[in-house]
PDB file of C-alpha atoms in Angstrom:
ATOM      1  CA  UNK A   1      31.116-116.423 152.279  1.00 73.00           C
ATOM      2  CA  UNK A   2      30.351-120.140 151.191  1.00 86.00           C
ATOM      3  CA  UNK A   3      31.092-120.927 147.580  1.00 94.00           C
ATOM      4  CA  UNK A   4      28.479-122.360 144.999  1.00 95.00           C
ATOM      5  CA  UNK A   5      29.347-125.947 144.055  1.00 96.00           C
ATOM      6  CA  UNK A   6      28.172-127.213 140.878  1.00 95.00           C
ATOM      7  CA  UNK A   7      26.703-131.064 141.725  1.00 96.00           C
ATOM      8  CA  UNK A   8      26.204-133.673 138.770  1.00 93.00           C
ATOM      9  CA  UNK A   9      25.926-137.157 139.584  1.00 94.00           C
ATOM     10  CA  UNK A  10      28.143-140.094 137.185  1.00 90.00           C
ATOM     11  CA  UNK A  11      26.034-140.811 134.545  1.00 88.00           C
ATOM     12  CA  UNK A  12      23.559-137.838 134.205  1.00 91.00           C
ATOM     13  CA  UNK A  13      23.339-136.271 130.440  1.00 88.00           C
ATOM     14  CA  UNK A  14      25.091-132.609 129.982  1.00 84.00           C
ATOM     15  CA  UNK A  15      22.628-129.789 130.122  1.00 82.00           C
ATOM     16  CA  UNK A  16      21.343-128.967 127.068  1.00 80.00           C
ATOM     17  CA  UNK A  17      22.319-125.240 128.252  1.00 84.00           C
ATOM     18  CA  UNK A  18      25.194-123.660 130.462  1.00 87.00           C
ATOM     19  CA  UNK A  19      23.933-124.782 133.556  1.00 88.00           C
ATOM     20  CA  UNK A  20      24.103-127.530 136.088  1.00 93.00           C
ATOM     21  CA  UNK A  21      22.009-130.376 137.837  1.00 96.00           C
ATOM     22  CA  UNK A  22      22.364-128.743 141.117  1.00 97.00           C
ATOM     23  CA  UNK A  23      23.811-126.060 143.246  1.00 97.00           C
ATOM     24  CA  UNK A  24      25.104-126.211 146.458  1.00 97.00           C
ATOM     25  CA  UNK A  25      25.351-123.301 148.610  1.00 97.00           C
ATOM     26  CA  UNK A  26      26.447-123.820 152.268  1.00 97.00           C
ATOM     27  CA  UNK A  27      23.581-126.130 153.629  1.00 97.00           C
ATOM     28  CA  UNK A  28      21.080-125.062 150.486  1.00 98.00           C
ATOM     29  CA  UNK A  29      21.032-127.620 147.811  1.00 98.00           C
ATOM     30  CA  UNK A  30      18.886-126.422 144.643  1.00 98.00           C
ATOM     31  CA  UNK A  31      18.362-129.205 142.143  1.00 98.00           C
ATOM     32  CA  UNK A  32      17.675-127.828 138.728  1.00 97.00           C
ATOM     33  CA  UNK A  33      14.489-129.535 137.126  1.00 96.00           C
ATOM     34  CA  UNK A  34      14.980-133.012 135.770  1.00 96.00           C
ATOM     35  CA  UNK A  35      13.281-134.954 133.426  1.00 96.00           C
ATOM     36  CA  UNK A  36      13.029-138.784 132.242  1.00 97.00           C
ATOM     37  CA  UNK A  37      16.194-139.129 130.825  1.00 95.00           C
ATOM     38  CA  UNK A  38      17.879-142.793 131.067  1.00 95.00           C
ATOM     39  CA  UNK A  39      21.432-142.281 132.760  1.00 91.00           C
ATOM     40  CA  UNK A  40      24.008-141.366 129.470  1.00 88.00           C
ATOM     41  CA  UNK A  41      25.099-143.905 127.270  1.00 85.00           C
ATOM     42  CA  UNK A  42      28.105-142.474 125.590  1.00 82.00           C
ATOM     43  CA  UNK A  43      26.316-141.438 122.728  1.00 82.00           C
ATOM     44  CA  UNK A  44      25.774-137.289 123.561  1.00 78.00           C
ATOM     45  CA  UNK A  45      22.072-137.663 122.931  1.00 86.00           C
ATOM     46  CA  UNK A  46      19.724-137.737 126.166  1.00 91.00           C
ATOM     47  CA  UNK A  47      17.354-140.763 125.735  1.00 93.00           C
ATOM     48  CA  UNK A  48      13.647-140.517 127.097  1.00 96.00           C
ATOM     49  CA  UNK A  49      13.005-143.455 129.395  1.00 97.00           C
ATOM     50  CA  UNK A  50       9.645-144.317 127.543  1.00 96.00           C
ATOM     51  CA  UNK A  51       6.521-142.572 126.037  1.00 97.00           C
ATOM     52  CA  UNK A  52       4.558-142.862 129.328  1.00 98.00           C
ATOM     53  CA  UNK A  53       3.906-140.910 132.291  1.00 98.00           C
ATOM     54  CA  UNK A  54       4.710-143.513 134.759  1.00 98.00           C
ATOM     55  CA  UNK A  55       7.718-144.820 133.600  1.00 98.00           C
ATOM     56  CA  UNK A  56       9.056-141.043 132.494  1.00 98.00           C
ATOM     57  CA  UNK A  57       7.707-139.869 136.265  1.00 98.00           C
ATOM     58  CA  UNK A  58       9.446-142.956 138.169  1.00 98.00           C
ATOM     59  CA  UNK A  59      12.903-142.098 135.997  1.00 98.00           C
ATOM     60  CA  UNK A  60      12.756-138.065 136.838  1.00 98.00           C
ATOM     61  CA  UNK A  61      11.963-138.878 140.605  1.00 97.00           C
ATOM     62  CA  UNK A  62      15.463-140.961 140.722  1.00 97.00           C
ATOM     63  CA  UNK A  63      17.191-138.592 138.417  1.00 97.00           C
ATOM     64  CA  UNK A  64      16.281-136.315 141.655  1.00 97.00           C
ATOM     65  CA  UNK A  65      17.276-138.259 144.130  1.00 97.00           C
ATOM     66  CA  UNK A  66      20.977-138.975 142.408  1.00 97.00           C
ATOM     67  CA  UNK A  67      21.493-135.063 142.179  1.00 98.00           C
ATOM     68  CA  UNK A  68      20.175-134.494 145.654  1.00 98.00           C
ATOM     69  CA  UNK A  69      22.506-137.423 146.936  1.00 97.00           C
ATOM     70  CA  UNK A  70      25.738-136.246 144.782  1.00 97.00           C
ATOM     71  CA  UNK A  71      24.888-132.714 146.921  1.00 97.00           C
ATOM     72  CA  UNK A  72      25.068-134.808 150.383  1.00 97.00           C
ATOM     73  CA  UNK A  73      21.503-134.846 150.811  1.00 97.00           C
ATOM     74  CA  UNK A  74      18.744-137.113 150.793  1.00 95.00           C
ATOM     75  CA  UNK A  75      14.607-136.966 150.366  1.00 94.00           C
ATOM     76  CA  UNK A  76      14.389-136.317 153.931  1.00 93.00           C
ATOM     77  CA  UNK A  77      16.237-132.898 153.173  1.00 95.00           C
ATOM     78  CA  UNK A  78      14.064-131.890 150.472  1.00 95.00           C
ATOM     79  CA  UNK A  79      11.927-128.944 151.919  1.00 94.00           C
ATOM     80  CA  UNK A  80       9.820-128.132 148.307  1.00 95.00           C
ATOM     81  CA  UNK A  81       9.306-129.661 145.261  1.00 95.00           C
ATOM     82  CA  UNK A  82       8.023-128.620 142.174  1.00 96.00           C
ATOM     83  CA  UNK A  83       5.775-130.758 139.384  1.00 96.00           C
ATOM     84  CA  UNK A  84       5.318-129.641 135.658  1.00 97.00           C
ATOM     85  CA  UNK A  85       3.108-131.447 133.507  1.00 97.00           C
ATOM     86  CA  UNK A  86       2.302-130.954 130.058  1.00 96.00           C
ATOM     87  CA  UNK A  87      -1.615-131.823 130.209  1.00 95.00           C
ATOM     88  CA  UNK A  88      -4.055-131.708 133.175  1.00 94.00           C
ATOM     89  CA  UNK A  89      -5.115-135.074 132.314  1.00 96.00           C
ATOM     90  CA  UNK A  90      -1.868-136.756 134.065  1.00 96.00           C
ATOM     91  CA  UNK A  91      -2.772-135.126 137.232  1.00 95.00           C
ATOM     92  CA  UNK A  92      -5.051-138.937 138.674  1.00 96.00           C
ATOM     93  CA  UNK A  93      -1.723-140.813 137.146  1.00 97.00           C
ATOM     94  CA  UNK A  94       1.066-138.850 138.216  1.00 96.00           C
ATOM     95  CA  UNK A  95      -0.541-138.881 142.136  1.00 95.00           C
ATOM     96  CA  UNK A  96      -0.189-142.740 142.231  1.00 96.00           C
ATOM     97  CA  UNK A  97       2.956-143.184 140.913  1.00 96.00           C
ATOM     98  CA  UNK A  98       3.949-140.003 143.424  1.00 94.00           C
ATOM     99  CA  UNK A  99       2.104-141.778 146.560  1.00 92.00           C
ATOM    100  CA  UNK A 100       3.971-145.645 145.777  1.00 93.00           C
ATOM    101  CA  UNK A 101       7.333-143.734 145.225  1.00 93.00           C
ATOM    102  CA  UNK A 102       7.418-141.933 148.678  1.00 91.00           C
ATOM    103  CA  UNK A 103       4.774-144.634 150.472  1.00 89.00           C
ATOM    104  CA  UNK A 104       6.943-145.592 154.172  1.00 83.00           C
ATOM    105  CA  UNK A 105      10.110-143.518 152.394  1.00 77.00           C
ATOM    106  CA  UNK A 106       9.820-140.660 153.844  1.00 72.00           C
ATOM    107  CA  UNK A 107       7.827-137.567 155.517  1.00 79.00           C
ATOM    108  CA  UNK A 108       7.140-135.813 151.928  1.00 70.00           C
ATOM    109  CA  UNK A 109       8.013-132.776 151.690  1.00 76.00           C
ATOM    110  CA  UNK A 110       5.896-129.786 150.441  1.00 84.00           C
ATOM    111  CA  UNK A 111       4.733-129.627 146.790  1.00 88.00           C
ATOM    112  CA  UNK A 112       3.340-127.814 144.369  1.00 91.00           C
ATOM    113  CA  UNK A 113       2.451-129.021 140.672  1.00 90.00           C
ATOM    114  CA  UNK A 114       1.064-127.319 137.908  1.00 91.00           C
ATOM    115  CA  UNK A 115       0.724-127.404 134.249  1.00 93.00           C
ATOM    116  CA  UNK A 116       3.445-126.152 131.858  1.00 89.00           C
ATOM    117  CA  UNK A 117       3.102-126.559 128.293  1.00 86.00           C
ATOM    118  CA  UNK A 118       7.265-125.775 126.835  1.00 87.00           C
ATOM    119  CA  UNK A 119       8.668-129.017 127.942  1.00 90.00           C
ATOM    120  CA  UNK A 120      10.536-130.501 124.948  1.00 89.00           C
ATOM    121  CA  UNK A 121       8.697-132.858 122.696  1.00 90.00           C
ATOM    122  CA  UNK A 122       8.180-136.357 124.283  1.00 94.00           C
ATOM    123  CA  UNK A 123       8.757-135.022 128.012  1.00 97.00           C
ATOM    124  CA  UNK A 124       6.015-135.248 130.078  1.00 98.00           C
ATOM    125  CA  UNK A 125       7.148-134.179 133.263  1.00 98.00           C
ATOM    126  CA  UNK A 126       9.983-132.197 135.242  1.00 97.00           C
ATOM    127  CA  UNK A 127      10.434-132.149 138.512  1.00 97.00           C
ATOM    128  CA  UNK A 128      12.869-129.703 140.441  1.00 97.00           C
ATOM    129  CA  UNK A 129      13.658-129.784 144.157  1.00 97.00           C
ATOM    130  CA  UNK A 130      15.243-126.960 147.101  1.00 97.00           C
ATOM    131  CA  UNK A 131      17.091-129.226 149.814  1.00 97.00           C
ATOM    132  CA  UNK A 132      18.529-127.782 153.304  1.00 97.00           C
ATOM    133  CA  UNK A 133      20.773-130.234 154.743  1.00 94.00           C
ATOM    134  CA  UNK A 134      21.397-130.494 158.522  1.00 84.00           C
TER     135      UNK A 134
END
């Protein structure tokens, strides 16, 4: 039976909670939901990249891509994501800064967003992702 590998880039903040960034299972990669936090600065305290969606949407998609990378994988594993916002109004904003992030990237995977109201205060979006690599 393959073993469960805990996967947390350099840099990331510690979970607020007993769990990790990712999980790696065999060739299953599951990337716990990540948020707009600036890489850690020493300090203990997560910092929010900025107050806006673009900016805290662009920082969660590479907070993504570092866990999914630490796991061996890469957006062209990714098989599902999953979008929460905190207002239905980010919906028009959030698609173009998702459409110039993967634009000539990559064949994007499936994705489903919704809206989910018990992010912490200031967070605006979280983004999780299931990889399967080779």
């Amino acid at each position: 039976m393959t073993e469960k590998t805990a996967v947390t880039p350099a840099g990331h903040t510690a979970p607020p909670a007993l769990f990790s960034h990712g999980v790696r299972k065999g060739n299953i990669l599951q990337v716990a939901g990540q948020v707009g936090f600036l890489p850690a600065d020493g300090s203990g305290k997560p910092v929010v990249v900025g107050p806006g969606l673009r900016e805290q949407t662009e920082q969660t998609l590479e907070n993504v891509r570092a866990v999914l990378e630490e796991g061996g994988a890469s957006w062209e594993d990714a098989v599902m994501l999953r979008v929460y916002l905190t207002d239905t109004a980010h919906f028009a904003e959030f698609n173009e800064v998702w459409d110039a992030y993967f634009a000539g990237r990559v064949k994007v995977p499936a994705a489903r967003t919704t809206v989910y109201v018990g992010l912490p205060a200031g967070l605006l979006v979280e983004i999780d992702a299931l990889a399967v690599l080779g």
